[in-house]
Tab-separated table of C-alpha atoms and ligand atoms in Angstrom:
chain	number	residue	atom	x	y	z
A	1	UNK	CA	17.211	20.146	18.229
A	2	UNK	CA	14.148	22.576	17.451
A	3	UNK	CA	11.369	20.310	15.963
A	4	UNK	CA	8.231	21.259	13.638
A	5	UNK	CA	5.223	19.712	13.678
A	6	UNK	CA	5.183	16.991	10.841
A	7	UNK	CA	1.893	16.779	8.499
A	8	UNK	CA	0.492	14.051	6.127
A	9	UNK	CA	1.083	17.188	3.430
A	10	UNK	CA	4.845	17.285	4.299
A	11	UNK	CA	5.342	13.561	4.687
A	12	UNK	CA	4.510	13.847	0.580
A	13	UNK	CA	6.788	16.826	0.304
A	14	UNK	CA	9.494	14.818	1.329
A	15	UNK	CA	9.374	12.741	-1.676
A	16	UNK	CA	8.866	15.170	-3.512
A	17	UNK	CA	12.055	17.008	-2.375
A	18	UNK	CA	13.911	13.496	-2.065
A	19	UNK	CA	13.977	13.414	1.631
A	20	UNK	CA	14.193	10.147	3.373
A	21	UNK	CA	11.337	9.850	5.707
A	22	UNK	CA	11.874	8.086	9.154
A	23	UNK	CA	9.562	6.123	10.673
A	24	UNK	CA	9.228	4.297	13.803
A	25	UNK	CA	6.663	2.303	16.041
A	26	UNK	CA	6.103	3.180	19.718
A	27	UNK	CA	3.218	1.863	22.477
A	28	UNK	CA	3.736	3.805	25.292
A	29	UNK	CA	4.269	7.539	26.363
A	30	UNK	CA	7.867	7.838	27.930
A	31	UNK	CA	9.455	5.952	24.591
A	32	UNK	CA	6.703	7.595	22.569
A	33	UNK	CA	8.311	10.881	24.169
A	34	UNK	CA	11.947	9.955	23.255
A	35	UNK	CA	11.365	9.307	19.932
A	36	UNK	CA	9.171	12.343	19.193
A	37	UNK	CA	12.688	14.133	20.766
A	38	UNK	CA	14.916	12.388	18.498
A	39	UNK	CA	13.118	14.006	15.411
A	40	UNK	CA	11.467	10.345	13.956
A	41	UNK	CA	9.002	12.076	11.044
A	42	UNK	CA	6.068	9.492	11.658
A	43	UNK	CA	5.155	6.927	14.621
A	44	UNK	CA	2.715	4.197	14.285
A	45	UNK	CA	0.746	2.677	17.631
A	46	UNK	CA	1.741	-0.344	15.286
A	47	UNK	CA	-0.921	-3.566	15.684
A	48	UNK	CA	2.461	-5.286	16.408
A	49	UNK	CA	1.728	-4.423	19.627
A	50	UNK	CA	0.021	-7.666	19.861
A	51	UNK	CA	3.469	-9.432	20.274
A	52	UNK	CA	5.834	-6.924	21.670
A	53	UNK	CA	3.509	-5.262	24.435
A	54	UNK	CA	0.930	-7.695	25.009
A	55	UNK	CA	2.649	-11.134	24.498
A	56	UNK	CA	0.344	-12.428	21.698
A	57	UNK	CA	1.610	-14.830	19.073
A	58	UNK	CA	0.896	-13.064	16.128
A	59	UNK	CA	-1.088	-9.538	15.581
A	60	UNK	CA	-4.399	-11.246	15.092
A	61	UNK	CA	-5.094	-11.136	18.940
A	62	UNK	CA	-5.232	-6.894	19.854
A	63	UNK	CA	-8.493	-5.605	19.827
A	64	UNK	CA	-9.902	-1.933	19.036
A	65	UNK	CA	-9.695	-1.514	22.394
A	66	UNK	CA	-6.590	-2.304	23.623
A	67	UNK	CA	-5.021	-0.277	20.051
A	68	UNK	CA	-6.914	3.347	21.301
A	69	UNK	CA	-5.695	2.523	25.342
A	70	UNK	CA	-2.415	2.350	23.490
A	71	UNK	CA	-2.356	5.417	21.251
A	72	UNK	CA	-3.797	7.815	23.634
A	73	UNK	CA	-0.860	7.150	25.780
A	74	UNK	CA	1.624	7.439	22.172
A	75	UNK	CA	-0.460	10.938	22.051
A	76	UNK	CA	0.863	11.992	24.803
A	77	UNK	CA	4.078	12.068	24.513
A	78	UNK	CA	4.223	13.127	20.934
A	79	UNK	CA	4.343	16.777	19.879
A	80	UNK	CA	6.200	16.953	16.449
A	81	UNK	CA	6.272	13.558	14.774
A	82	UNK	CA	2.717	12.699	12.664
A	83	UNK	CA	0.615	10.057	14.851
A	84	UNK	CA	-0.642	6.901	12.883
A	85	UNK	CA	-2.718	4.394	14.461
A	86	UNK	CA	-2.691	1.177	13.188
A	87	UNK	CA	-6.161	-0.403	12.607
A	88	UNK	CA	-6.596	-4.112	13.949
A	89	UNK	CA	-7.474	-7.520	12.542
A	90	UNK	CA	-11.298	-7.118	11.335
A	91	UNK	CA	-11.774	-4.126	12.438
A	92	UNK	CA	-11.948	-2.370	8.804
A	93	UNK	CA	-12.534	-5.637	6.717
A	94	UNK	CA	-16.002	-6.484	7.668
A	95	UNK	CA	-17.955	-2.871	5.800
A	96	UNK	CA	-17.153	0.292	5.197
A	97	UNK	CA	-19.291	2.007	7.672
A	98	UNK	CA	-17.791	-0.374	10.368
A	99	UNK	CA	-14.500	1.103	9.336
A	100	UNK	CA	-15.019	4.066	8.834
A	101	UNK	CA	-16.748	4.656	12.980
A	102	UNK	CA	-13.074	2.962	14.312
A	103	UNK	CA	-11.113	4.944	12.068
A	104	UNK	CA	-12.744	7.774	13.884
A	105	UNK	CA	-11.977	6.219	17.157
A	106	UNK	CA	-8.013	5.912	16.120
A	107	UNK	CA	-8.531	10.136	15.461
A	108	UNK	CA	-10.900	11.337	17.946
A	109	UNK	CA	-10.915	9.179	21.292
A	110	UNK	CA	-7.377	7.867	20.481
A	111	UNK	CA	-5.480	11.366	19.146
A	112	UNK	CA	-4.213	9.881	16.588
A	113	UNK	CA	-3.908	11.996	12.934
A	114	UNK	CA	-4.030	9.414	10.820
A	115	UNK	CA	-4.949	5.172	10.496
A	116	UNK	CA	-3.012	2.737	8.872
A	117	UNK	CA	-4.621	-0.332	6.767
A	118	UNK	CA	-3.716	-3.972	5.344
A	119	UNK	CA	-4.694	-4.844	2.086
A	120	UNK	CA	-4.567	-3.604	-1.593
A	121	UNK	CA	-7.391	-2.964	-4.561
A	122	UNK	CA	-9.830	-4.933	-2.421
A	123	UNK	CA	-10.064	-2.602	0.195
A	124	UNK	CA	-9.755	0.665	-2.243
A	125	UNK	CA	-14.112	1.466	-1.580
A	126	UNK	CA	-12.968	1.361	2.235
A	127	UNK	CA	-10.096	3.482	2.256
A	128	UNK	CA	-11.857	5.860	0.217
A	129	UNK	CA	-15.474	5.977	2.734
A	130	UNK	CA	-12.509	6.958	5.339
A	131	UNK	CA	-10.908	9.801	3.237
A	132	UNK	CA	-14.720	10.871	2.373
A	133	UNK	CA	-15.524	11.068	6.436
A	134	UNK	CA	-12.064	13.387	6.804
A	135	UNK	CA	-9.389	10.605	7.490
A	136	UNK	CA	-5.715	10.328	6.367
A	137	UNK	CA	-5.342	6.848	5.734
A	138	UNK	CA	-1.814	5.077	4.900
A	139	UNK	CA	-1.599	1.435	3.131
A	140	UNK	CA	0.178	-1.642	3.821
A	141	UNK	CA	0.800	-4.394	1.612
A	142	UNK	CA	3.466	-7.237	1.007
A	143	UNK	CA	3.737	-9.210	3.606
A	144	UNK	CA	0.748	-8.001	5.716
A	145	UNK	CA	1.087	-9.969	8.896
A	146	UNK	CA	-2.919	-9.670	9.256
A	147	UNK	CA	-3.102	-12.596	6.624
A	148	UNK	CA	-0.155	-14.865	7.735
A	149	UNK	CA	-2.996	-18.011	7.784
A	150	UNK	CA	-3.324	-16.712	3.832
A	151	UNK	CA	-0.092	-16.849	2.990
A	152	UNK	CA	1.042	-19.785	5.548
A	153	UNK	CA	3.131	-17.804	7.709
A	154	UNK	CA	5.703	-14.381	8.168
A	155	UNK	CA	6.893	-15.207	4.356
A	156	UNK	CA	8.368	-12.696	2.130
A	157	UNK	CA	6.284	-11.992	-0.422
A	158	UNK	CA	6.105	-10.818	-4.707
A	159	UNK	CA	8.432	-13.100	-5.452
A	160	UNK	CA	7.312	-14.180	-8.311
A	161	UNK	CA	6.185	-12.628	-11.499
A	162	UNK	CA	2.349	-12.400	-10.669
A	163	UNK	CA	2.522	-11.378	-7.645
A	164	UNK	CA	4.803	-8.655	-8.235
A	165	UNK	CA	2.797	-7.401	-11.263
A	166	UNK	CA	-0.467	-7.772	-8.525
A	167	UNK	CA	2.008	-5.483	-5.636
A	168	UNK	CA	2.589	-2.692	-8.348
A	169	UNK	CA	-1.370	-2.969	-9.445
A	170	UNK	CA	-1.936	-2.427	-5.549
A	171	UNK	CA	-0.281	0.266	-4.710
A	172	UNK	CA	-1.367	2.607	-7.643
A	173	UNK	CA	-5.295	1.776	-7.363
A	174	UNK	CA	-4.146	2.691	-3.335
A	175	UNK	CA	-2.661	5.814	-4.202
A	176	UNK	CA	-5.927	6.234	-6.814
A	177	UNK	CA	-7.839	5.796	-3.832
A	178	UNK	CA	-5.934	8.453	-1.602
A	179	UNK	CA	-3.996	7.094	0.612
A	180	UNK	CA	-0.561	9.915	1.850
A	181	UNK	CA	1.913	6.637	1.347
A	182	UNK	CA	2.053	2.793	1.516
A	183	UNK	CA	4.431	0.510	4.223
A	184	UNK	CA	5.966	-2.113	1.831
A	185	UNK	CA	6.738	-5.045	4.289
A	186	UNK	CA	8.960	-7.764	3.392
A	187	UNK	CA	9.192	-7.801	-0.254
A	188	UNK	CA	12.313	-7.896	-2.508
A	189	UNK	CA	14.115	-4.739	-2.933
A	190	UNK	CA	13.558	-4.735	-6.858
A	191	UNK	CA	9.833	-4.414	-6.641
A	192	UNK	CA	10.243	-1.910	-4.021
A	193	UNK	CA	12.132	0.553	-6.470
A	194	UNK	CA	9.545	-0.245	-8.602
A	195	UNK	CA	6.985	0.529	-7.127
A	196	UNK	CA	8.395	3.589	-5.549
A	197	UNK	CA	9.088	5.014	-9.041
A	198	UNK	CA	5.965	4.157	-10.269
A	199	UNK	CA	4.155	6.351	-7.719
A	200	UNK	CA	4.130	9.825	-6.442
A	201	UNK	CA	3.161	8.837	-3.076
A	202	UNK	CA	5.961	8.111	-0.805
A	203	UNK	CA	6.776	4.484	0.269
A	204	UNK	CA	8.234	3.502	3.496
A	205	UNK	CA	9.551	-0.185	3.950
A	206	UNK	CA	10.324	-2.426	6.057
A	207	UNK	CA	11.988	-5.527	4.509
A	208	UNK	CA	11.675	-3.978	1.439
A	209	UNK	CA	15.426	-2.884	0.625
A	210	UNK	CA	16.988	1.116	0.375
A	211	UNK	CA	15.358	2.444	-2.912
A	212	UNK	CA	11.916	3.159	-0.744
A	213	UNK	CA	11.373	6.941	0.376
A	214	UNK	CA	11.241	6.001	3.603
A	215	UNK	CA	11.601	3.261	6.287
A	216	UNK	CA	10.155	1.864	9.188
A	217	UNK	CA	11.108	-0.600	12.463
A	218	UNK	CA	9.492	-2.581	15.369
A	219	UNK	CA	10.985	0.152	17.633
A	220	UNK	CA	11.188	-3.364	20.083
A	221	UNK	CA	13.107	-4.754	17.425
A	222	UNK	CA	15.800	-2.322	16.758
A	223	UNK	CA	16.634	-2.009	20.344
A	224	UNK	CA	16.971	-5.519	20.794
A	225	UNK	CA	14.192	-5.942	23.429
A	226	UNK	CA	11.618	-8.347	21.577
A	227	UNK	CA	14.279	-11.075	20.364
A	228	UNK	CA	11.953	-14.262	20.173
A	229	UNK	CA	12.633	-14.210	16.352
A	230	UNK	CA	14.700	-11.962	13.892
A	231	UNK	CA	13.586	-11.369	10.628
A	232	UNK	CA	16.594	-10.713	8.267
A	233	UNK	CA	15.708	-7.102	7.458
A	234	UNK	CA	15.788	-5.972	11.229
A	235	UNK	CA	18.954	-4.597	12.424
A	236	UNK	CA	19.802	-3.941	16.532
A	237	UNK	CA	20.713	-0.187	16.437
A	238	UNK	CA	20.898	-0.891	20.108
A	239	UNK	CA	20.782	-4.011	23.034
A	240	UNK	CA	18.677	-2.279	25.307
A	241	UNK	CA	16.860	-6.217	26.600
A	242	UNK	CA	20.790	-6.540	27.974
A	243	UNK	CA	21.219	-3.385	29.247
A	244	UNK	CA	17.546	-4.088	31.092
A	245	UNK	CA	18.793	-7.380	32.680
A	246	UNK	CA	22.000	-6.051	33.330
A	247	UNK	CA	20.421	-3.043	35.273
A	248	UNK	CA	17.859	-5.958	37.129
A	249	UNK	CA	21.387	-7.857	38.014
A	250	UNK	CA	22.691	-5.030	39.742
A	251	UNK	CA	19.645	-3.786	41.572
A	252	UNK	CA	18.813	-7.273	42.763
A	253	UNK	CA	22.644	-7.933	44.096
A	254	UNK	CA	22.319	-4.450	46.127
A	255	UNK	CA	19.191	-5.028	47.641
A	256	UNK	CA	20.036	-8.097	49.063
A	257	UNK	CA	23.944	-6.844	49.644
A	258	UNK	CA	22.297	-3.909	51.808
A	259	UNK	CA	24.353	-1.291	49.384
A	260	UNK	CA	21.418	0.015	47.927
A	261	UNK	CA	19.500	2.497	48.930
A	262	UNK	CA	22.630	4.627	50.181
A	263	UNK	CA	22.150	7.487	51.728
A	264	UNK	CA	22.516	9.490	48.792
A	265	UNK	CA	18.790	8.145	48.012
A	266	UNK	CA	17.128	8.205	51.383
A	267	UNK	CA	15.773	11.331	52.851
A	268	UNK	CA	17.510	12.864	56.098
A	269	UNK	CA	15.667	13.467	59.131
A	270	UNK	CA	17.295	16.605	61.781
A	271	UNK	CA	19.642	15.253	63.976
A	272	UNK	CA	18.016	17.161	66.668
A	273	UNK	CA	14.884	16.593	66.349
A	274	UNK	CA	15.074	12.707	66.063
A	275	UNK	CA	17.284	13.336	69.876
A	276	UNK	CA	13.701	15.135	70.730
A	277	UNK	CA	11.942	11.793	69.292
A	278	UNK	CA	14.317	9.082	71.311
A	279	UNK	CA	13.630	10.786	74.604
A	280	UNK	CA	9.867	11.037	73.895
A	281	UNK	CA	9.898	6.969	72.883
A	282	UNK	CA	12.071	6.548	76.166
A	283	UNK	CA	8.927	8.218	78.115
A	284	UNK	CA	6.156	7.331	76.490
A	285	UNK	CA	3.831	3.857	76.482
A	286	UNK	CA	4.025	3.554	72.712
A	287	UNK	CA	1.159	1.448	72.628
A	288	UNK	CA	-1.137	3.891	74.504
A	289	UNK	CA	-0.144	6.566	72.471
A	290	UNK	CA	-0.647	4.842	68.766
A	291	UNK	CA	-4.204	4.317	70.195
A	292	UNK	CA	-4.773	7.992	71.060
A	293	UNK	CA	-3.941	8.049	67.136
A	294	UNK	CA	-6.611	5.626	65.764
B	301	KIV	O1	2.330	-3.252	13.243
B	301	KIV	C1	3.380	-2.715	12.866
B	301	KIV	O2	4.276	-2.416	13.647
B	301	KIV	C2	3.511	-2.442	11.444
B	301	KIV	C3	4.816	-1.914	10.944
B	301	KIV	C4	5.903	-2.849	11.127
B	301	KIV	C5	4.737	-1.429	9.555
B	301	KIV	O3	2.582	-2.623	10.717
């Protein structure tokens, strides 16, 4: 498959053109790699790293650090698809200038080409002190899972009158503000559409039903290799944790069998030449000779 380089500007095309957009997360280079191959539009060094990297209980726990160690490795294996780096718990929350200097970390130490944020109207001065400094910036709202202590947990959220009316009032002052699109994370698929009609920004969900422009996954999700819980909206588009253990069962049964490594996968020594190296350990004092060496 021949692949072009995907921009912010055609990420907003697509809607435009009523393209789905397909996103993905990724945390390391050689997956980063395969998914950039397998023509994903947009990955995001996702702060859900937290869990499925690092082993944290929730995504409160990565630093700024540990987010840029991750997406310069995502950078390098990524050609085509557009980079977004996901900014971390407090580190865009506290003021603007704050967030505006690790933005610019995500983009210039991190290669990233783009940040996502949390948050709605309240954080529209922020988001726009980033687009002033020369950032693309993408929004997040529904559930956010930066505010689980808020909301009491990974709860779907808009589900009732007000705080659907407050997810549509969100996501326009967000586009007002500039963002290229908004994740809408575990909401009900109504409000999704509706908000997705009600913008010209593109939308990309995750929990959020079919009617958004686009949609994302915990790529550790999909594949079935973080299974500690399953939210209903993730699907397995693969097993890969079995295939992993299966692969361990094998290689652990042949080691200890003696059938692996084969031949096939050692290296081969001339016959000759190791006849040349029996006589010479025949003649030799062996431990003399190892001292000549040191
Ligand atoms: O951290 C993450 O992976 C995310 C996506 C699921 C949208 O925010």
């Amino acid at each position: 498959m021949s692949l072009q380089k995907v921009t912010v500007k055609d990420i907003i095309e697509k809607k435009k053109k009523g393209e789905k957009i397909v996103t993905i997360t990724s945390y390391d280079y050689s997956m980063a790699k395969i998914v950039d191959e397998s023509g994903i539009d947009l990955i995001l060094v996702g702060d859900s790293l937290s869990m499925v990297m690092l082993g944290y209980k929730n995504t409160l726990s990565v630093t700024m650090d540990e987010m840029i160690h991750h997406t310069k490795a995502v950078s390098r294996g990524v050609s085509n698809a557009l980079l977004v780096g996901d900014m971390p718990f407090l580190s865009y929350k506290i003021d603007s200038n704050e967030a505006v200097k690790n933005a610019g970390r995500f983009i210039q130490e991190g290669g990233a080409e783009a940040v996502k944020v949390e948050g709605g109207t309240e954080i529209c001065s922020t988001i726009k002190a980033m687009i002033k400094a020369d950032i693309q910036v993408m929004g997040h709202i529904g559930l956010t899972p930066q505010a689980i202590y808020e909301f009491g947990g990974f709860l779907v959220q808009g589900k009732t009158i007000e705080a659907a009316k407050k997810l549509i009032l969100d996501a326009k002052n967000l586009e007002e503000a500039g963002v290229f699109s908004i994740v809408l994370e575990s909401i009900p698929w109504q409000i999704a559409k509706l908000i997705t009609s009600s913008i010209d920004i593109p939308t990309i969900g995750i929990g959020a039903g079919s009617y958004c422009d686009g949609q994302i996954l915990v790529i550790h999700d999909m594949l079935g290799i973080f299974t500690e819980f399953k939210p209903k909206f993730v699907k397995y588009f693969g097993n890969i944790g079995k295939s992993i253990r299966r692969a361990l069962d094998d290689y652990r049964d042949e080691v200890l069998n003696g059938i692996y490594p084969d031949r096939e996968h050692s290296y081969e020594f001339p016959q000759q030449d190791l006849n040349k190296i029996s006589q010479w350990i025949e003649k030799i004092d062996i431990c003399e000779e190892a001292h000549k060496i040191l």
